[in-house]
PDB file of C-alpha atoms and ligand atoms in Angstrom:
ATOM      1  CA  MET A  31      -0.005   0.011  -0.010  1.00  0.00           C
ATOM      2  CA  PRO A  32       1.361   3.531  -0.882  1.00  0.00           C
ATOM      3  CA  GLU A  33       2.318   5.692   2.149  1.00  0.00           C
ATOM      4  CA  VAL A  34       0.322   8.586   0.707  1.00  0.00           C
ATOM      5  CA  PRO A  35      -2.936   7.980  -1.050  1.00  0.00           C
ATOM      6  CA  VAL A  36      -2.600   8.096  -4.922  1.00  0.00           C
ATOM      7  CA  ARG A  37      -4.186  11.208  -6.275  1.00  0.00           C
ATOM      8  CA  LEU A  38      -6.706  10.288  -8.991  1.00  0.00           C
ATOM      9  CA  LEU A  39      -8.379  12.270 -11.827  1.00  0.00           C
ATOM     10  CA  ILE A  40     -11.616  10.518 -12.915  1.00  0.00           C
ATOM     11  CA  HIS A  41     -12.326  11.189 -16.614  1.00  0.00           C
ATOM     12  CA  GLY A  42     -15.896  10.370 -17.767  1.00  0.00           C
ATOM     13  CA  ALA A  43     -16.925  10.983 -14.105  1.00  0.00           C
ATOM     14  CA  SER A  44     -20.695  11.439 -14.749  1.00  0.00           C
ATOM     15  CA  GLY A  45     -20.987   8.151 -16.641  1.00  0.00           C
ATOM     16  CA  ARG A  46     -21.944   4.741 -15.249  1.00  0.00           C
ATOM     17  CA  MET A  47     -18.363   3.710 -14.701  1.00  0.00           C
ATOM     18  CA  GLY A  48     -17.209   7.113 -13.480  1.00  0.00           C
ATOM     19  CA  ARG A  49     -19.893   7.156 -10.814  1.00  0.00           C
ATOM     20  CA  ALA A  50     -18.907   3.576  -9.684  1.00  0.00           C
ATOM     21  CA  LEU A  51     -15.240   4.681  -9.491  1.00  0.00           C
ATOM     22  CA  LEU A  52     -16.045   7.744  -7.328  1.00  0.00           C
ATOM     23  CA  ARG A  53     -18.315   5.750  -4.989  1.00  0.00           C
ATOM     24  CA  LEU A  54     -15.744   2.922  -4.490  1.00  0.00           C
ATOM     25  CA  CYS A  55     -12.827   5.374  -3.985  1.00  0.00           C
ATOM     26  CA  ALA A  56     -14.673   6.670  -0.939  1.00  0.00           C
ATOM     27  CA  GLY A  57     -14.162   3.363   0.805  1.00  0.00           C
ATOM     28  CA  ARG A  58     -10.457   3.063   0.123  1.00  0.00           C
ATOM     29  CA  ASP A  59      -7.450   4.612   1.853  1.00  0.00           C
ATOM     30  CA  ASP A  60      -4.805   3.933  -0.845  1.00  0.00           C
ATOM     31  CA  CYS A  61      -6.274   6.444  -3.360  1.00  0.00           C
ATOM     32  CA  ARG A  62      -8.421   9.620  -3.422  1.00  0.00           C
ATOM     33  CA  PRO A  63     -10.084  11.562  -6.204  1.00  0.00           C
ATOM     34  CA  VAL A  64      -8.827  15.081  -6.608  1.00  0.00           C
ATOM     35  CA  ALA A  65     -10.724  15.909  -9.853  1.00  0.00           C
ATOM     36  CA  ALA A  66     -13.739  14.587 -11.698  1.00  0.00           C
ATOM     37  CA  VAL A  67     -14.015  15.490 -15.410  1.00  0.00           C
ATOM     38  CA  SER A  68     -17.191  15.140 -17.520  1.00  0.00           C
ATOM     39  CA  ARG A  69     -18.362  16.604 -20.795  1.00  0.00           C
ATOM     40  CA  THR A  70     -20.494  19.157 -18.962  1.00  0.00           C
ATOM     41  CA  VAL A  71     -20.589  20.261 -15.300  1.00  0.00           C
ATOM     42  CA  GLY A  72     -23.582  21.208 -13.053  1.00  0.00           C
ATOM     43  CA  GLN A  73     -22.462  21.350  -9.393  1.00  0.00           C
ATOM     44  CA  ARG A  74     -18.853  22.499  -8.972  1.00  0.00           C
ATOM     45  CA  VAL A  75     -18.103  20.224  -6.020  1.00  0.00           C
ATOM     46  CA  ILE A  76     -19.773  16.829  -5.349  1.00  0.00           C
ATOM     47  CA  ASP A  77     -18.950  14.887  -2.129  1.00  0.00           C
ATOM     48  CA  GLY A  78     -15.879  17.096  -1.720  1.00  0.00           C
ATOM     49  CA  VAL A  79     -14.556  16.356  -5.241  1.00  0.00           C
ATOM     50  CA  PRO A  80     -14.101  19.386  -7.618  1.00  0.00           C
ATOM     51  CA  GLN A  81     -15.824  18.838 -10.891  1.00  0.00           C
ATOM     52  CA  PHE A  82     -14.424  20.085 -14.276  1.00  0.00           C
ATOM     53  CA  ALA A  83     -15.765  20.241 -17.816  1.00  0.00           C
ATOM     54  CA  THR A  84     -13.569  18.729 -20.560  1.00  0.00           C
ATOM     55  CA  THR A  85     -13.043  22.345 -21.830  1.00  0.00           C
ATOM     56  CA  GLU A  86     -11.481  23.152 -18.352  1.00  0.00           C
ATOM     57  CA  LEU A  87      -8.985  20.242 -18.402  1.00  0.00           C
ATOM     58  CA  HIS A  88      -5.959  22.483 -18.076  1.00  0.00           C
ATOM     59  CA  GLY A  89      -7.233  23.930 -14.773  1.00  0.00           C
ATOM     60  CA  VAL A  90      -7.326  20.573 -12.910  1.00  0.00           C
ATOM     61  CA  PRO A  91      -5.080  20.291  -9.763  1.00  0.00           C
ATOM     62  CA  ALA A  92      -2.003  18.061  -9.509  1.00  0.00           C
ATOM     63  CA  PHE A  93      -2.832  14.327  -9.827  1.00  0.00           C
ATOM     64  CA  ASP A  94      -0.787  11.158  -9.994  1.00  0.00           C
ATOM     65  CA  VAL A  95      -2.863   8.925 -12.286  1.00  0.00           C
ATOM     66  CA  ALA A  96      -5.971   9.554 -14.517  1.00  0.00           C
ATOM     67  CA  ILE A  97      -8.572   6.846 -14.802  1.00  0.00           C
ATOM     68  CA  ASP A  98     -10.543   7.220 -18.074  1.00  0.00           C
ATOM     69  CA  PHE A  99     -13.869   5.634 -18.852  1.00  0.00           C
ATOM     70  CA  SER A 100     -15.327   7.935 -21.528  1.00  0.00           C
ATOM     71  CA  LEU A 101     -15.769   7.588 -25.187  1.00  0.00           C
ATOM     72  CA  PRO A 102     -12.983   7.199 -27.906  1.00  0.00           C
ATOM     73  CA  GLU A 103     -13.245  10.880 -28.979  1.00  0.00           C
ATOM     74  CA  GLY A 104     -12.486  12.004 -25.426  1.00  0.00           C
ATOM     75  CA  VAL A 105      -9.302   9.932 -24.956  1.00  0.00           C
ATOM     76  CA  GLY A 106      -6.822  12.172 -26.863  1.00  0.00           C
ATOM     77  CA  ALA A 107      -7.206  15.192 -24.584  1.00  0.00           C
ATOM     78  CA  ILE A 108      -6.748  13.425 -21.284  1.00  0.00           C
ATOM     79  CA  LEU A 109      -3.869  11.330 -22.623  1.00  0.00           C
ATOM     80  CA  ALA A 110      -2.053  14.560 -23.731  1.00  0.00           C
ATOM     81  CA  LEU A 111      -2.639  16.076 -20.321  1.00  0.00           C
ATOM     82  CA  CYS A 112      -1.134  13.069 -18.596  1.00  0.00           C
ATOM     83  CA  VAL A 113       1.941  13.242 -20.782  1.00  0.00           C
ATOM     84  CA  GLU A 114       2.223  17.078 -20.121  1.00  0.00           C
ATOM     85  CA  ARG A 115       1.904  16.447 -16.265  1.00  0.00           C
ATOM     86  CA  GLY A 116       4.014  13.217 -16.148  1.00  0.00           C
ATOM     87  CA  ALA A 117       1.012  11.347 -14.656  1.00  0.00           C
ATOM     88  CA  GLY A 118       0.046   7.684 -15.214  1.00  0.00           C
ATOM     89  CA  PHE A 119      -2.886   6.818 -17.524  1.00  0.00           C
ATOM     90  CA  VAL A 120      -5.390   4.037 -16.986  1.00  0.00           C
ATOM     91  CA  SER A 121      -8.108   3.559 -19.596  1.00  0.00           C
ATOM     92  CA  GLY A 122     -11.108   1.306 -19.865  1.00  0.00           C
ATOM     93  CA  THR A 123     -12.566   3.085 -22.850  1.00  0.00           C
ATOM     94  CA  THR A 124     -13.442   0.626 -25.660  1.00  0.00           C
ATOM     95  CA  GLY A 125     -13.812   0.989 -29.464  1.00  0.00           C
ATOM     96  CA  LEU A 126     -10.453   2.844 -29.835  1.00  0.00           C
ATOM     97  CA  ALA A 127      -9.294   3.229 -33.488  1.00  0.00           C
ATOM     98  CA  GLN A 128      -5.801   2.248 -34.536  1.00  0.00           C
ATOM     99  CA  ALA A 129      -4.693   5.951 -34.509  1.00  0.00           C
ATOM    100  CA  GLN A 130      -5.719   6.073 -30.781  1.00  0.00           C
ATOM    101  CA  GLN A 131      -3.842   2.900 -30.049  1.00  0.00           C
ATOM    102  CA  ASP A 132      -0.793   4.409 -31.712  1.00  0.00           C
ATOM    103  CA  ALA A 133      -1.178   7.527 -29.536  1.00  0.00           C
ATOM    104  CA  LEU A 134      -1.190   5.270 -26.441  1.00  0.00           C
ATOM    105  CA  ASP A 135       2.080   3.604 -27.679  1.00  0.00           C
ATOM    106  CA  ALA A 136       3.655   7.037 -28.261  1.00  0.00           C
ATOM    107  CA  ALA A 137       2.533   8.292 -24.750  1.00  0.00           C
ATOM    108  CA  ALA A 138       3.947   5.062 -23.250  1.00  0.00           C
ATOM    109  CA  LYS A 139       7.450   6.255 -24.157  1.00  0.00           C
ATOM    110  CA  ARG A 140       6.956   9.060 -21.550  1.00  0.00           C
ATOM    111  CA  ILE A 141       4.482   7.808 -18.960  1.00  0.00           C
ATOM    112  CA  PRO A 142       3.098   4.514 -17.637  1.00  0.00           C
ATOM    113  CA  VAL A 143       0.007   3.510 -19.678  1.00  0.00           C
ATOM    114  CA  LEU A 144      -2.562   0.754 -19.085  1.00  0.00           C
ATOM    115  CA  SER A 145      -5.476   0.376 -21.534  1.00  0.00           C
ATOM    116  CA  ALA A 146      -7.684  -2.710 -20.966  1.00  0.00           C
ATOM    117  CA  ALA A 147     -11.026  -3.643 -22.507  1.00  0.00           C
ATOM    118  CA  ASN A 148     -12.031  -5.376 -19.345  1.00  0.00           C
ATOM    119  CA  PHE A 149     -10.848  -4.790 -15.805  1.00  0.00           C
ATOM    120  CA  SER A 150     -12.295  -7.776 -14.197  1.00  0.00           C
ATOM    121  CA  LEU A 151     -10.058 -10.453 -12.634  1.00  0.00           C
ATOM    122  CA  GLY A 152     -12.249 -13.178 -14.046  1.00  0.00           C
ATOM    123  CA  VAL A 153     -11.802 -12.004 -17.639  1.00  0.00           C
ATOM    124  CA  ALA A 154      -7.995 -11.766 -17.103  1.00  0.00           C
ATOM    125  CA  VAL A 155      -8.038 -15.447 -16.191  1.00  0.00           C
ATOM    126  CA  LEU A 156     -10.429 -16.256 -19.052  1.00  0.00           C
ATOM    127  CA  ASP A 157      -8.110 -14.567 -21.467  1.00  0.00           C
ATOM    128  CA  GLU A 158      -5.274 -16.936 -20.446  1.00  0.00           C
ATOM    129  CA  LEU A 159      -7.505 -20.018 -20.597  1.00  0.00           C
ATOM    130  CA  VAL A 160      -8.636 -19.108 -24.182  1.00  0.00           C
ATOM    131  CA  GLU A 161      -5.000 -18.805 -25.349  1.00  0.00           C
ATOM    132  CA  ARG A 162      -4.090 -22.165 -23.921  1.00  0.00           C
ATOM    133  CA  ALA A 163      -7.288 -23.840 -25.264  1.00  0.00           C
ATOM    134  CA  ALA A 164      -6.679 -22.491 -28.756  1.00  0.00           C
ATOM    135  CA  GLY A 165      -3.125 -23.747 -28.713  1.00  0.00           C
ATOM    136  CA  ALA A 166      -4.398 -27.255 -27.956  1.00  0.00           C
ATOM    137  CA  LEU A 167      -7.358 -27.180 -30.331  1.00  0.00           C
ATOM    138  CA  ARG A 168      -5.892 -26.120 -33.681  1.00  0.00           C
ATOM    139  CA  GLY A 169      -8.405 -26.729 -36.556  1.00  0.00           C
ATOM    140  CA  TRP A 170     -11.489 -26.290 -34.256  1.00  0.00           C
ATOM    141  CA  ASP A 171     -13.975 -23.513 -34.850  1.00  0.00           C
ATOM    142  CA  CYS A 172     -13.862 -20.630 -32.288  1.00  0.00           C
ATOM    143  CA  ASP A 173     -16.893 -18.434 -31.835  1.00  0.00           C
ATOM    144  CA  ILE A 174     -17.114 -15.610 -29.384  1.00  0.00           C
ATOM    145  CA  VAL A 175     -20.636 -14.460 -28.429  1.00  0.00           C
ATOM    146  CA  GLU A 176     -20.958 -11.328 -26.341  1.00  0.00           C
ATOM    147  CA  ALA A 177     -24.074  -9.663 -24.804  1.00  0.00           C
ATOM    148  CA  HIS A 178     -24.351  -6.118 -23.339  1.00  0.00           C
ATOM    149  CA  HIS A 179     -26.899  -3.475 -22.404  1.00  0.00           C
ATOM    150  CA  VAL A 180     -28.574  -1.492 -25.120  1.00  0.00           C
ATOM    151  CA  HIS A 181     -26.538   1.646 -24.470  1.00  0.00           C
ATOM    152  CA  LYS A 182     -23.170   0.079 -25.430  1.00  0.00           C
ATOM    153  CA  GLN A 183     -22.046   1.753 -28.668  1.00  0.00           C
ATOM    154  CA  ASP A 184     -19.219  -0.495 -29.972  1.00  0.00           C
ATOM    155  CA  ALA A 185     -19.605  -4.124 -31.228  1.00  0.00           C
ATOM    156  CA  PRO A 186     -18.045  -6.532 -31.015  1.00  0.00           C
ATOM    157  CA  SER A 187     -17.017  -5.542 -27.477  1.00  0.00           C
ATOM    158  CA  GLY A 188     -13.401  -4.633 -26.793  1.00  0.00           C
ATOM    159  CA  THR A 189     -13.343  -7.707 -24.497  1.00  0.00           C
ATOM    160  CA  ALA A 190     -14.518 -10.000 -27.309  1.00  0.00           C
ATOM    161  CA  LEU A 191     -11.813  -8.601 -29.583  1.00  0.00           C
ATOM    162  CA  ALA A 192      -9.140  -9.100 -26.908  1.00  0.00           C
ATOM    163  CA  LEU A 193     -10.333 -12.649 -26.377  1.00  0.00           C
ATOM    164  CA  GLY A 194     -10.146 -13.163 -30.207  1.00  0.00           C
ATOM    165  CA  ALA A 195      -6.547 -11.864 -30.148  1.00  0.00           C
ATOM    166  CA  SER A 196      -5.671 -14.418 -27.478  1.00  0.00           C
ATOM    167  CA  ALA A 197      -7.285 -17.183 -29.533  1.00  0.00           C
ATOM    168  CA  GLN A 198      -5.170 -15.987 -32.495  1.00  0.00           C
ATOM    169  CA  ARG A 199      -1.989 -16.072 -30.427  1.00  0.00           C
ATOM    170  CA  GLY A 200      -2.875 -19.737 -29.660  1.00  0.00           C
ATOM    171  CA  GLY A 201      -3.346 -20.393 -33.454  1.00  0.00           C
ATOM    172  CA  VAL A 202      -7.191 -20.220 -33.938  1.00  0.00           C
ATOM    173  CA  GLU A 203      -9.088 -17.452 -35.817  1.00  0.00           C
ATOM    174  CA  ALA A 204     -12.237 -16.425 -33.952  1.00  0.00           C
ATOM    175  CA  ARG A 205     -15.646 -15.257 -35.348  1.00  0.00           C
ATOM    176  CA  TYR A 206     -17.842 -12.845 -33.457  1.00  0.00           C
ATOM    177  CA  ALA A 207     -21.570 -12.399 -32.654  1.00  0.00           C
ATOM    178  CA  SER A 208     -22.998  -9.484 -30.560  1.00  0.00           C
ATOM    179  CA  LEU A 209     -26.268  -9.006 -28.687  1.00  0.00           C
ATOM    180  CA  ARG A 210     -27.511  -5.668 -27.331  1.00  0.00           C
ATOM    181  CA  ALA A 211     -30.414  -6.234 -24.862  1.00  0.00           C
ATOM    182  CA  GLY A 212     -31.881  -4.772 -21.671  1.00  0.00           C
ATOM    183  CA  ASP A 213     -29.383  -3.897 -18.895  1.00  0.00           C
ATOM    184  CA  ILE A 214     -26.903  -6.769 -19.339  1.00  0.00           C
ATOM    185  CA  VAL A 215     -23.601  -5.649 -17.756  1.00  0.00           C
ATOM    186  CA  GLY A 216     -21.485  -7.984 -19.894  1.00  0.00           C
ATOM    187  CA  GLU A 217     -21.308 -11.610 -20.870  1.00  0.00           C
ATOM    188  CA  HIS A 218     -18.765 -13.427 -23.058  1.00  0.00           C
ATOM    189  CA  THR A 219     -18.884 -16.941 -24.209  1.00  0.00           C
ATOM    190  CA  VAL A 220     -15.911 -18.460 -26.102  1.00  0.00           C
ATOM    191  CA  GLN A 221     -17.032 -21.659 -27.815  1.00  0.00           C
ATOM    192  CA  PHE A 222     -14.584 -24.089 -29.373  1.00  0.00           C
ATOM    193  CA  SER A 223     -16.319 -26.691 -31.616  1.00  0.00           C
ATOM    194  CA  GLY A 224     -14.684 -29.804 -32.931  1.00  0.00           C
ATOM    195  CA  THR A 225     -16.210 -32.957 -34.496  1.00  0.00           C
ATOM    196  CA  GLY A 226     -18.693 -34.366 -32.025  1.00  0.00           C
ATOM    197  CA  GLU A 227     -17.581 -32.185 -29.102  1.00  0.00           C
ATOM    198  CA  ARG A 228     -17.680 -28.647 -27.939  1.00  0.00           C
ATOM    199  CA  ILE A 229     -16.166 -26.491 -25.129  1.00  0.00           C
ATOM    200  CA  GLU A 230     -17.682 -23.265 -23.755  1.00  0.00           C
ATOM    201  CA  LEU A 231     -15.845 -20.880 -21.578  1.00  0.00           C
ATOM    202  CA  ILE A 232     -18.191 -18.299 -20.059  1.00  0.00           C
ATOM    203  CA  HIS A 233     -17.728 -15.118 -18.034  1.00  0.00           C
ATOM    204  CA  ARG A 234     -20.766 -13.270 -16.763  1.00  0.00           C
ATOM    205  CA  ALA A 235     -20.341  -9.815 -15.091  1.00  0.00           C
ATOM    206  CA  GLY A 236     -23.210  -9.238 -12.665  1.00  0.00           C
ATOM    207  CA  ASP A 237     -22.100  -5.931 -11.461  1.00  0.00           C
ATOM    208  CA  ARG A 238     -20.192  -2.898 -12.888  1.00  0.00           C
ATOM    209  CA  ASP A 239     -18.301  -2.575  -9.632  1.00  0.00           C
ATOM    210  CA  ILE A 240     -15.921  -5.406 -10.639  1.00  0.00           C
ATOM    211  CA  PHE A 241     -14.498  -3.263 -13.477  1.00  0.00           C
ATOM    212  CA  ALA A 242     -14.231  -0.149 -11.181  1.00  0.00           C
ATOM    213  CA  ARG A 243     -12.470  -2.113  -8.455  1.00  0.00           C
ATOM    214  CA  GLY A 244     -10.013  -3.571 -10.946  1.00  0.00           C
ATOM    215  CA  ALA A 245      -9.320  -0.069 -12.420  1.00  0.00           C
ATOM    216  CA  LEU A 246      -8.716   1.427  -9.011  1.00  0.00           C
ATOM    217  CA  ALA A 247      -6.376  -1.393  -8.023  1.00  0.00           C
ATOM    218  CA  ALA A 248      -4.575  -1.101 -11.356  1.00  0.00           C
ATOM    219  CA  ALA A 249      -4.225   2.722 -10.929  1.00  0.00           C
ATOM    220  CA  VAL A 250      -2.659   2.395  -7.413  1.00  0.00           C
ATOM    221  CA  ARG A 251      -0.157  -0.171  -8.721  1.00  0.00           C
ATOM    222  CA  LEU A 252       0.663   1.812 -11.860  1.00  0.00           C
ATOM    223  CA  HIS A 253       1.685   4.859  -9.865  1.00  0.00           C
ATOM    224  CA  GLY A 254       5.408   5.311  -9.613  1.00  0.00           C
ATOM    225  CA  ARG A 255       6.228   2.764 -12.345  1.00  0.00           C
ATOM    226  CA  ALA A 256       8.535   3.499 -15.286  1.00  0.00           C
ATOM    227  CA  ALA A 257       7.105   4.633 -18.667  1.00  0.00           C
ATOM    228  CA  GLY A 258       5.809   1.847 -20.794  1.00  0.00           C
ATOM    229  CA  ARG A 259       2.702   0.021 -21.844  1.00  0.00           C
ATOM    230  CA  TYR A 260       1.341  -2.326 -19.126  1.00  0.00           C
ATOM    231  CA  ARG A 261      -1.202  -5.162 -19.225  1.00  0.00           C
ATOM    232  CA  LEU A 262      -3.771  -5.753 -16.437  1.00  0.00           C
ATOM    233  CA  ARG A 263      -2.223  -9.214 -15.867  1.00  0.00           C
ATOM    234  CA  ASP A 264       1.250  -7.502 -15.171  1.00  0.00           C
ATOM    235  CA  LEU A 265      -0.360  -5.401 -12.376  1.00  0.00           C
ATOM    236  CA  LEU A 266      -3.160  -7.501 -10.820  1.00  0.00           C
ATOM    237  CA  PHE A 267      -1.319 -10.831 -10.689  1.00  0.00           C
ATOM    238  CA  ALA A 268       2.106  -9.359  -9.788  1.00  0.00           C
TER     239      ALA A 268
HETATM  240  P1  NAD B 565     -21.435   6.341 -20.105  1.00  0.00           P
HETATM  241  O1  NAD B 565     -21.962   6.717 -21.389  1.00  0.00           O
HETATM  242  O2  NAD B 565     -22.285   6.095 -18.956  1.00  0.00           O
HETATM  243  O3  NAD B 565     -20.485   7.522 -19.620  1.00  0.00           O
HETATM  244  C1  NAD B 565     -19.501   8.150 -20.488  1.00  0.00           C
HETATM  245  C2  NAD B 565     -18.820   9.302 -19.793  1.00  0.00           C
HETATM  246  O4  NAD B 565     -17.873   9.859 -20.731  1.00  0.00           O
HETATM  247  C3  NAD B 565     -19.721  10.487 -19.389  1.00  0.00           C
HETATM  248  O5  NAD B 565     -19.216  11.001 -18.176  1.00  0.00           O
HETATM  249  C4  NAD B 565     -19.519  11.527 -20.507  1.00  0.00           C
HETATM  250  O6  NAD B 565     -19.687  12.871 -20.040  1.00  0.00           O
HETATM  251  C5  NAD B 565     -18.023  11.255 -20.801  1.00  0.00           C
HETATM  252  N1  NAD B 565     -17.700  11.694 -22.243  1.00  0.00           N
HETATM  253  C6  NAD B 565     -18.385  11.373 -23.362  1.00  0.00           C
HETATM  254  N2  NAD B 565     -17.820  11.971 -24.401  1.00  0.00           N
HETATM  255  C7  NAD B 565     -16.648  12.544 -23.942  1.00  0.00           C
HETATM  256  C8  NAD B 565     -15.665  13.319 -24.490  1.00  0.00           C
HETATM  257  N3  NAD B 565     -15.619  13.553 -25.821  1.00  0.00           N
HETATM  258  N4  NAD B 565     -14.687  13.849 -23.638  1.00  0.00           N
HETATM  259  C9  NAD B 565     -14.745  13.530 -22.397  1.00  0.00           C
HETATM  260  N5  NAD B 565     -15.629  12.852 -21.724  1.00  0.00           N
HETATM  261  C10 NAD B 565     -16.583  12.387 -22.528  1.00  0.00           C
HETATM  262  O7  NAD B 565     -20.455   5.167 -20.446  1.00  0.00           O
HETATM  263  P2  NAD B 565     -19.961   3.977 -19.371  1.00  0.00           P
HETATM  264  O8  NAD B 565     -20.900   2.858 -19.411  1.00  0.00           O
HETATM  265  O9  NAD B 565     -19.489   4.554 -18.115  1.00  0.00           O
HETATM  266  O10 NAD B 565     -18.717   3.410 -20.276  1.00  0.00           O
HETATM  267  C11 NAD B 565     -17.640   4.308 -20.601  1.00  0.00           C
HETATM  268  C12 NAD B 565     -16.598   3.510 -21.453  1.00  0.00           C
HETATM  269  O11 NAD B 565     -16.028   2.466 -20.668  1.00  0.00           O
HETATM  270  C13 NAD B 565     -17.177   2.834 -22.742  1.00  0.00           C
HETATM  271  O12 NAD B 565     -16.213   2.854 -23.730  1.00  0.00           O
HETATM  272  C14 NAD B 565     -17.430   1.407 -22.281  1.00  0.00           C
HETATM  273  O13 NAD B 565     -17.389   0.506 -23.357  1.00  0.00           O
HETATM  274  C15 NAD B 565     -16.203   1.199 -21.386  1.00  0.00           C
HETATM  275  N6  NAD B 565     -16.314   0.165 -20.379  1.00  0.00           N
HETATM  276  C16 NAD B 565     -15.096  -0.566 -20.103  1.00  0.00           C
HETATM  277  C17 NAD B 565     -15.109  -1.460 -19.087  1.00  0.00           C
HETATM  278  C18 NAD B 565     -13.715  -2.137 -18.888  1.00  0.00           C
HETATM  279  O14 NAD B 565     -13.647  -3.011 -17.865  1.00  0.00           O
HETATM  280  N7  NAD B 565     -12.675  -1.779 -19.561  1.00  0.00           N
HETATM  281  C19 NAD B 565     -16.203  -1.778 -18.346  1.00  0.00           C
HETATM  282  C20 NAD B 565     -17.400  -0.976 -18.601  1.00  0.00           C
HETATM  283  C21 NAD B 565     -17.417  -0.033 -19.560  1.00  0.00           C
END
């Protein structure tokens, strides 16, 4: 545990994930939010945390790590601020274009960067299982079926694509199917089909807090590290 709580900037603070991050921060003594940034601002201070609009980003106080759960078009500005201030950058925003991934790589030469499509411990383990299964099941079909709430904008989900990349590293090319329905937090099924037999690996997220908890733990562990691009596995399992 750090001697002094890690100072966090929460970007996308008014969103579903931003609100979960701020609520869970209140129960921890290893980190504290010093700024909450959203597209627009109503109240200037909520629960003791100063609120800023994205247009006011340059006025935020000193922080150690920014945690970003916004939309792809919002990522560039907060990443640039982290580089300018020498702060760490943790992002859960999905649907990033290649140019945005390249910007993360460029920033990682100057600051520690972690971008993950899924901050749950269970999915980090699933990811490893998929790579191992694919390595042993060459020639089998691999289908990834994901389901999320109706507000989710990108499809297939970033998690499904990351699982597909793991299957590919194991030697199997995945296909994708997406469902958008009701208030489903997130479900991923990776199905390997051979002749006369089938394996299904399933992760179901019941609660958004699992992602927020993982992101907070990752931010605390990223603070003080050397510049570079980190994976969730490197921080949570270390
Ligand atoms: P949401 O729509 O509830 O909230 C989005 C937030 O981003 C709001 O605060 C909004 O003001 C802000 N925002 C929107 N456009 C912006 C911009 N241009 N600049 C700055 N801020 C902007 O969304 P959510 O459900 O909280 O999800 C946010 C992101 O996190 C999505 O990409 C989602 O897919 C992803 N997500 C990732 C994980 C994970 O574990 N990695 C888990 C859940 C959600």
